[in-house]
Structure formats: structure tokens, C-alpha cells
Short mmCIF file of C-alpha atoms and ligand atoms in Angstrom, two decimals:
data_model
loop_
_atom_site.label_atom_id
_atom_site.label_comp_id
_atom_site.label_asym_id
_atom_site.label_seq_id
_atom_site.Cartn_x
_atom_site.Cartn_y
_atom_site.Cartn_z
CA MET A 1 302.49 131.32 174.22
CA GLN A 2 298.22 131.25 174.62
CA THR A 3 297.73 132.06 171.11
CA VAL A 4 293.79 132.83 169.69
CA ASP A 5 293.27 131.41 166.27
CA HIS A 6 291.52 135.37 165.48
CA VAL A 7 291.95 135.65 161.55
CA ARG A 8 291.79 132.12 159.44
CA LEU A 9 290.01 130.65 156.26
CA SER A 10 287.35 127.96 156.99
CA ALA A 11 288.09 124.73 156.24
CA ASP A 12 286.58 124.93 152.67
CA GLU A 13 288.02 128.13 152.23
CA ASN A 14 284.92 129.78 151.32
CA ASP A 15 284.79 132.27 154.05
CA LEU A 16 287.02 134.28 156.49
CA VAL A 17 286.75 133.45 160.45
CA ILE A 18 287.29 136.22 162.68
CA LEU A 19 287.28 136.76 166.18
CA ASP A 20 284.76 139.72 166.88
CA GLN A 21 287.61 141.97 169.22
CA THR A 22 284.13 143.93 170.11
CA GLN A 23 282.86 141.47 172.00
CA LEU A 24 285.90 140.82 174.27
CA PRO A 25 286.83 140.15 176.60
CA ASN A 26 283.56 139.60 177.69
CA ARG A 27 282.61 136.80 175.08
CA GLN A 28 284.83 135.02 172.27
CA VAL A 29 282.52 134.95 169.37
CA TYR A 30 283.83 134.07 166.23
CA LEU A 31 281.99 135.93 162.78
CA THR A 32 282.29 134.26 159.57
CA LEU A 33 282.26 136.31 156.61
CA ARG A 34 282.00 135.97 152.78
CA SER A 35 280.45 138.94 151.33
CA ARG A 36 282.30 142.13 149.99
CA GLU A 37 280.04 144.23 152.42
CA GLU A 38 280.61 141.91 155.27
CA LEU A 39 284.21 141.97 154.91
CA PHE A 40 284.20 145.52 154.77
CA LYS A 41 281.97 146.45 157.62
CA ALA A 42 284.85 143.85 159.88
CA ILE A 43 287.57 146.37 159.13
CA LYS A 44 285.16 149.93 159.15
CA GLU A 45 283.29 148.65 162.80
CA LEU A 46 286.73 147.12 164.20
CA GLN A 47 285.38 144.06 164.70
CA ILE A 48 289.18 142.99 163.09
CA ARG A 49 291.55 145.90 164.14
CA GLY A 50 295.27 146.73 164.58
CA ALA A 51 297.39 147.60 161.38
CA PRO A 52 299.26 144.64 160.32
CA ALA A 53 295.77 142.07 161.70
CA ILE A 54 293.86 144.66 159.30
CA GLY A 55 297.11 144.40 156.29
CA ILE A 56 296.45 140.04 157.00
CA PHE A 57 292.62 140.17 156.93
CA ALA A 58 293.07 142.38 153.63
CA GLY A 59 294.99 139.84 151.84
CA PHE A 60 292.46 136.62 153.06
CA ALA A 61 289.66 138.59 152.34
CA MET A 62 290.78 139.17 148.44
CA TYR A 63 291.40 135.08 148.28
CA VAL A 64 287.62 134.25 149.54
CA LEU A 65 286.40 137.30 147.37
CA ALA A 66 288.23 136.18 144.01
CA ARG A 67 287.09 132.67 144.71
CA GLN A 68 283.32 134.01 143.98
CA TYR A 69 284.57 135.46 140.20
CA PRO A 70 284.00 134.15 136.95
CA ARG A 71 286.98 134.50 134.47
CA GLU A 72 285.38 137.20 132.51
CA GLY A 73 286.26 140.22 133.94
CA PHE A 74 288.35 138.87 136.94
CA LEU A 75 290.72 140.98 137.52
CA GLU A 76 288.10 144.04 136.94
CA ARG A 77 286.02 142.81 139.94
CA PHE A 78 289.57 142.06 142.02
CA ARG A 79 290.47 145.72 141.35
CA GLU A 80 287.04 146.99 142.02
CA ASP A 81 286.93 144.94 145.64
CA ALA A 82 290.39 145.94 146.64
CA ALA A 83 289.62 150.01 145.90
CA TYR A 84 286.24 148.75 147.85
CA LEU A 85 288.02 147.85 151.04
CA ASN A 86 290.86 150.32 150.72
CA SER A 87 288.33 152.92 151.45
CA SER A 88 287.22 151.35 154.72
CA ARG A 89 289.74 153.03 156.98
CA PRO A 90 291.95 155.38 155.84
CA THR A 91 295.20 155.65 158.47
CA ALA A 92 296.88 152.20 158.98
CA VAL A 93 298.91 151.72 155.81
CA ASN A 94 298.93 148.07 155.74
CA LEU A 95 295.61 147.81 154.47
CA SER A 96 296.81 149.33 150.78
CA TRP A 97 300.04 147.71 151.26
CA ALA A 98 298.37 144.18 151.53
CA LEU A 99 295.57 144.89 148.86
CA LYS A 100 298.81 146.29 146.51
CA ARG A 101 300.35 142.93 147.21
CA MET A 102 297.18 140.82 146.42
CA THR A 103 296.57 143.13 143.32
CA ALA A 104 299.95 142.43 142.03
CA ALA A 105 299.89 138.77 142.80
CA ALA A 106 296.49 138.93 140.50
CA GLU A 107 298.04 140.92 137.69
CA ARG A 108 300.79 138.73 137.49
CA SER A 109 299.11 135.35 137.24
CA GLY A 110 295.99 136.14 135.76
CA GLY A 111 294.16 135.40 138.73
CA ASP A 112 295.27 132.12 139.50
CA LEU A 113 293.59 131.37 142.70
CA ALA A 114 296.70 129.20 144.04
CA VAL A 115 299.06 132.36 143.48
CA LEU A 116 296.95 134.05 145.77
CA ARG A 117 296.51 131.73 148.24
CA ARG A 118 300.34 131.49 148.48
CA GLU A 119 300.24 135.11 148.74
CA CYS A 120 298.08 135.83 151.69
CA GLN A 121 299.65 133.27 153.36
CA ALA A 122 302.82 134.65 152.76
CA ILE A 123 301.47 138.08 153.89
CA LEU A 124 300.58 136.24 157.64
CA GLU A 125 303.65 134.53 157.80
CA GLU A 126 306.17 136.82 157.18
CA ASP A 127 304.27 139.11 159.87
CA ILE A 128 304.76 136.52 161.92
CA ALA A 129 308.62 136.63 161.25
CA MET A 130 308.43 139.96 161.96
CA CYS A 131 306.52 140.48 165.14
CA THR A 132 308.57 137.82 166.45
CA ALA A 133 311.70 139.76 165.45
CA ILE A 134 310.88 143.04 167.10
CA SER A 135 309.48 141.59 169.96
CA GLU A 136 313.34 140.42 170.41
CA HIS A 137 314.62 143.79 169.53
CA GLY A 138 312.37 145.25 172.25
CA LEU A 139 313.28 142.62 174.89
CA SER A 140 316.97 143.53 174.12
CA LEU A 141 315.91 146.93 176.13
CA LEU A 142 314.30 145.48 179.06
CA ARG A 143 315.84 144.30 182.29
CA GLU A 144 313.86 142.25 185.13
CA GLY A 145 311.23 144.35 187.40
CA ASP A 146 311.23 147.13 184.56
CA GLY A 147 307.67 148.76 184.23
CA VAL A 148 306.36 149.64 180.53
CA LEU A 149 303.39 151.31 179.62
CA THR A 150 301.58 151.11 176.73
CA HIS A 151 298.73 152.73 174.83
CA CYS A 152 295.64 150.88 173.04
CA ASN A 153 296.35 147.31 171.48
CA ALA A 154 299.48 146.41 169.53
CA GLY A 155 299.35 142.42 170.66
CA PRO A 156 299.07 139.09 169.66
CA ILE A 157 295.25 140.09 167.82
CA ALA A 158 296.43 143.33 166.05
CA THR A 159 299.06 141.26 164.28
CA SER A 160 299.54 137.76 163.77
CA LYS A 161 301.65 136.30 166.98
CA TYR A 162 303.30 138.29 169.60
CA GLY A 163 302.24 141.80 168.52
CA THR A 164 304.49 144.54 168.25
CA ALA A 165 304.25 146.95 171.36
CA ILE A 166 303.35 144.29 173.68
CA GLY A 167 305.12 141.40 172.06
CA PRO A 168 308.64 142.29 174.18
CA ILE A 169 306.29 141.86 177.16
CA LEU A 170 305.13 138.64 176.18
CA LEU A 171 308.31 137.21 175.28
CA ALA A 172 309.59 138.15 178.68
CA ALA A 173 306.76 136.43 180.19
CA GLU A 174 307.82 133.42 178.21
CA ARG A 175 311.47 133.40 179.60
CA GLY A 176 310.43 133.71 182.81
CA ILE A 177 311.36 137.23 182.95
CA ARG A 178 308.94 139.74 185.20
CA LEU A 179 307.80 142.98 184.10
CA ARG A 180 305.27 144.95 185.28
CA ALA A 181 302.83 146.41 182.27
CA PHE A 182 300.97 149.53 182.48
CA CYS A 183 298.13 149.65 179.78
CA ASP A 184 296.22 153.38 179.25
CA GLU A 185 292.58 152.48 178.80
CA THR A 186 292.47 154.04 175.41
CA ARG A 187 289.25 156.45 175.03
CA PRO A 188 287.19 156.44 173.53
CA LEU A 189 286.96 152.58 172.16
CA LEU A 190 289.08 150.95 175.11
CA GLN A 191 291.51 149.02 173.33
CA GLY A 192 293.48 149.03 176.28
CA ALA A 193 291.20 147.93 178.91
CA ARG A 194 289.65 145.60 176.70
CA LEU A 195 292.06 144.08 174.59
CA THR A 196 295.52 144.98 176.34
CA SER A 197 294.85 143.97 179.40
CA TRP A 198 293.26 140.75 178.54
CA GLU A 199 296.05 139.41 176.32
CA LEU A 200 298.65 140.60 179.16
CA SER A 201 296.50 138.88 181.96
CA ARG A 202 296.18 135.64 180.05
CA ALA A 203 299.89 135.59 179.66
CA GLY A 204 300.31 135.80 183.37
CA VAL A 205 301.96 139.40 183.53
CA ASP A 206 302.22 141.88 185.82
CA THR A 207 299.29 144.21 184.82
CA THR A 208 297.63 147.34 185.97
CA LEU A 209 294.83 148.98 184.20
CA ILE A 210 294.66 152.98 184.25
CA CYS A 211 292.75 155.17 183.01
CA ASP A 212 294.84 157.38 180.02
CA ASN A 213 294.34 160.77 182.33
CA MET A 214 296.58 158.71 184.92
CA ALA A 215 299.77 158.32 183.26
CA ALA A 216 301.32 161.45 184.29
CA THR A 217 300.71 160.35 187.49
CA VAL A 218 302.30 156.62 186.81
CA MET A 219 305.03 158.32 185.78
CA SER A 220 305.78 160.75 188.02
CA GLN A 221 305.99 157.58 190.96
CA GLY A 222 308.69 156.24 188.80
CA LYS A 223 306.70 153.06 187.87
CA VAL A 224 307.36 153.55 184.22
CA GLN A 225 311.12 153.06 182.85
CA PHE A 226 309.79 152.49 179.06
CA CYS A 227 306.69 153.45 176.62
CA PHE A 228 306.38 150.84 173.70
CA VAL A 229 303.64 152.06 171.64
CA GLY A 230 301.99 150.35 168.11
CA CYS A 231 301.83 152.50 164.77
CA ASP A 232 299.42 152.79 162.03
CA ARG A 233 302.05 154.63 159.47
CA VAL A 234 305.25 155.61 159.94
CA ALA A 235 306.33 158.72 157.52
CA MET A 236 309.95 158.85 156.06
CA ASN A 237 310.60 161.63 158.92
CA GLY A 238 309.98 159.15 162.10
CA ASP A 239 307.01 160.96 162.86
CA ALA A 240 304.76 157.62 163.70
CA ALA A 241 300.75 157.52 163.88
CA ASN A 242 299.10 155.63 166.54
CA LYS A 243 295.70 155.43 168.41
CA ILE A 244 294.35 158.95 169.96
CA GLY A 245 296.18 159.80 173.19
CA THR A 246 299.65 158.46 171.73
CA TYR A 247 301.45 162.04 171.28
CA GLY A 248 300.36 163.16 174.28
CA VAL A 249 302.21 159.79 176.31
CA ALA A 250 304.74 160.75 174.17
CA ILE A 251 305.04 164.18 175.28
CA LEU A 252 304.92 163.01 179.02
CA ALA A 253 307.81 160.91 178.80
CA LYS A 254 309.66 163.70 177.66
CA HIS A 255 309.03 165.63 180.16
CA PHE A 256 309.92 162.38 182.90
CA GLY A 257 312.49 161.27 180.77
CA ILE A 258 311.12 158.18 180.10
CA PRO A 259 312.13 156.52 176.48
CA PHE A 260 309.90 156.64 174.41
CA TYR A 261 309.92 153.74 171.60
CA VAL A 262 307.46 152.87 168.34
CA LEU A 263 307.33 149.26 167.31
CA GLY A 264 306.49 148.34 164.11
CA PRO A 265 306.66 145.92 161.07
CA THR A 266 308.49 147.63 157.89
CA SER A 267 304.58 146.84 156.03
CA THR A 268 304.02 149.73 158.51
CA ILE A 269 306.46 152.86 157.19
CA ASP A 270 305.00 154.41 154.42
CA ARG A 271 307.98 155.04 151.65
CA HIS A 272 305.51 157.71 149.83
CA CYS A 273 305.09 159.73 153.33
CA PRO A 274 307.33 162.53 153.84
CA THR A 275 306.20 163.59 156.96
CA GLY A 276 303.52 163.23 159.43
CA LYS A 277 301.56 165.69 157.72
CA ASP A 278 300.82 163.21 154.81
CA ILE A 279 299.38 160.78 156.73
CA PRO A 280 295.38 160.93 156.51
CA VAL A 281 293.90 160.52 159.83
CA GLU A 282 290.32 158.91 160.33
CA LEU A 283 287.45 160.91 161.76
CA ARG A 284 285.09 158.58 163.39
CA ALA A 285 281.76 158.57 164.66
CA GLU A 286 280.52 161.12 167.23
CA GLU A 287 278.46 158.67 169.22
CA GLU A 288 281.73 156.83 169.98
CA ILE A 289 282.44 159.56 172.80
CA ARG A 290 278.74 159.96 173.83
CA SER A 291 277.59 156.23 174.40
CA ARG A 292 279.40 154.00 172.97
CA TRP A 293 279.97 150.65 175.56
CA TYR A 294 277.97 152.91 178.38
CA ALA A 295 274.72 151.14 179.45
CA GLU A 296 273.11 154.92 179.08
CA PRO A 297 274.45 157.68 177.09
CA MET A 298 277.23 160.16 179.48
CA ALA A 299 276.62 162.65 177.47
CA PRO A 300 273.65 164.84 176.18
CA ALA A 301 272.64 163.58 172.74
CA GLU A 302 273.26 166.85 170.93
CA VAL A 303 276.66 167.76 172.49
CA LYS A 304 278.83 167.89 169.21
CA CYS A 305 281.74 165.62 169.75
CA TYR A 306 285.32 165.36 167.74
CA ASN A 307 286.64 161.85 167.16
CA PRO A 308 290.14 161.92 165.43
CA SER A 309 290.84 157.91 165.95
CA PHE A 310 294.51 158.79 165.39
CA ASP A 311 297.49 161.05 166.33
CA VAL A 312 300.60 162.03 164.90
CA THR A 313 303.82 162.03 167.40
CA ASP A 314 306.41 164.37 165.99
CA HIS A 315 309.52 162.19 165.46
CA SER A 316 311.08 164.51 168.21
CA LEU A 317 309.75 162.89 170.81
CA ILE A 318 310.53 159.04 169.64
CA SER A 319 313.98 157.69 171.26
CA GLY A 320 314.07 154.65 168.59
CA ILE A 321 311.50 152.84 165.86
CA ILE A 322 311.51 149.06 166.49
CA THR A 323 311.55 147.02 163.47
CA GLU A 324 312.43 143.38 162.36
CA LYS A 325 315.57 144.67 161.21
CA GLY A 326 316.66 146.50 164.18
CA ILE A 327 316.35 149.47 165.98
CA CYS A 328 316.36 152.96 163.86
CA ARG A 329 317.74 155.61 165.91
CA PRO A 330 317.72 159.50 164.77
CA PRO A 331 317.84 160.83 162.40
CA TYR A 332 314.85 158.84 160.81
CA THR A 333 315.26 160.79 157.82
CA GLU A 334 318.65 158.47 157.27
CA SER A 335 317.76 155.29 159.42
CA LEU A 336 314.69 154.53 158.16
CA LYS A 337 315.49 155.03 154.55
CA ALA A 338 318.52 152.75 155.13
CA LEU A 339 315.69 149.86 155.77
CA PHE A 340 314.70 149.69 152.32
CA GLU A 341 318.21 149.97 150.92
O1 MRU B 401 291.70 151.84 165.75
P1 MRU B 401 292.51 150.36 166.06
O2 MRU B 401 291.96 149.53 167.31
O3 MRU B 401 292.58 149.84 165.11
O4 MRU B 401 294.14 151.40 165.92
C1 MRU B 401 294.94 150.12 166.88
C2 MRU B 401 296.25 150.93 166.97
O5 MRU B 401 296.34 152.45 167.06
C3 MRU B 401 297.46 150.22 167.06
O6 MRU B 401 298.17 150.61 168.04
C4 MRU B 401 298.01 149.92 165.94
O7 MRU B 401 297.61 149.40 165.10
C5 MRU B 401 299.23 148.71 166.20
S1 MRU B 401 298.55 147.33 166.17
C6 MRU B 401 300.23 146.27 166.44
#
């Protein structure tokens, strides 16, 4: 698979270098980040995005910041910056998960930089292993010629390698199994158009981009055999938060009898979150709806907009949750709990 080096340390390890996802697919621009403000902004403004990638980024970000702290007051600074980064985006649980891991490593080792370096590397390597396993489990459901519809972007740049929701499609392409991918463009930030269709096309997958409001038509024409989507936080009853619009896709899939799967690593399952009602949903700027990505505003400047960035798909609409440990089936209160036993 053609990979993009989208999160890495600089050679001297003083900076974090990321591919700026807001500039894709037109330009591959790398940003060099060092200060807490730059690192916070990269998450907030979606220069780095996708739940697992945000977790990987947060691990390396804490290492880069830790290298700047004096010994005196090290742990206080570390905890303070972890809390600051954690406030950048609320929905993807991988952010707080990775920051907790790094904080525990800092506390355990008394701020040993070598230990912190190993911990952030481990978060990255574990994600590669998890995404590879998720892709294998997802691919086990698919047959040559199947059409798979996906929403938003849950590909390599949203994770470490392969991705989650599009991992099975990329793995199939590597093995010469031909599938057809349908990408929802994913308003308002167009992750499906800008990122998913770019990643799939580069991998040689038969890729068709559709507007979000075309999914029902494409499904009714028998072109879609499976819906595969990623997730930002899965509650213990199986309710799953993902990019706004996912819930609608799940409802359509139910109507047309199309299996709807959520794919994500166990780092995206929140053991402290009983149901979808407990998942914080990020509200983003109105400007993203009115004018972002357009040469001219596409709505009157004064019109009120409502811009929740995620929605929560009810567990009753989900055929299975595919993690690195296998495919969880309903009742999710049992199958998800079993993952952690
Ligand atoms: O706002 P984004 O672009 O970070 O939202 C991303 C998604 O909703 C993805 O589907 C999810 O994080 C899974 S990425 C493997």
C-alpha cells in the first residue's frame, strides 16, 4: 500500500511534523509544530483529524512538549499541557485515552524522556496492529464486486495505516480483490470528498464520490452491499458517535436491508460511557456551513446555522462493531464488555 508519512517526529525530535489534512487533496503540505498553542490548533482546526490519528498525535505531542520542560515542576507542566490539549476537541475518546496513557507514563517514570518516547511509539505501533486486524476482520465479510458505502474519512491518514472503515477495501485492493467504494462527500468539511476519495483512488480502488443526499438513491439501485463507517467514541451499549450524517446512513441502510458496520479499535470504546447520551458532541463554527471551502459564501452572512460535528447512531441500527479482537454482535452490552475481560 502507498503510505503517507502523516505524523512523525523531526530528526532531532524537537518538533512534530504532520501532513496538513486541510490542504488535501490539492497540496501535500507538512507542518512543523513545537509549541503547545501550535499543537492545540492542529487538532482544533483538523490539520490532524480522525480519532486514532488524534490519539497518536497527542502521544507524540506530549513527548515534544516534555522535552521543553525544566526538571523543576516537570509533572505539573506535563499535567497542565495534557489538560490543555484534551480541551481541543471533545468527542473522539482517543485523545483523552492517549493523554491519560502519556500522563501515567510520566508519573510512573518521574518524567523520564526515554519512557515517554517509548510510550508514544507504542501507541503508534499498537494502532498499526489494530487497524491491520480490523481490516482483516472487515474483509472477511466482503466478496468480489461488492459495493461498500462509507461516510467521512476513516482511512490511513485518520489512523496509522490502512484505516478502519476503509481498511478492508484497501486490503482487498492489495490482494487483487475488486470492490466498489461509494464515498459520501460529508458536508460541511468534505472529508469524504477531499480525503477518502483521494486515498481510495490512489490505491486504485473503483471509487465513486456522491453527495450526502444521494445515498438513498444509490442504495435503492442495489449498488451498495455494505455500509462501513468509523467511530469517534463507542458507548458500552453499542451506541456509536461518528461524523455527522452517519446516523442518517444507518437509518437508510436499515430501510434497504443493507448491513451497517462500525469499525474501530478498542481505544475508541469508552468503558466509562454507558450510552450514546453520555457522549459529548462537538459544536463547531457556523462559518464552516456558510462559507468554508467556497470561493464565495453560499449562505447569507446573517443566517443562523447549527453545526454539530458528530451524531450518535443508535445501537439497534448497527449490524456489528468490528474491532481488532473480532466482530462484536448484539447485545453489545455483553459483547463489548467481553472485549475488556
Ligand atoms: O471531524 P473528524 O474529521 O475528525 O471526524 C472523523 C470521523 O468521524 C471518523 O470517521 C472517525 O474519527 C474515525 S477515523 C478512523
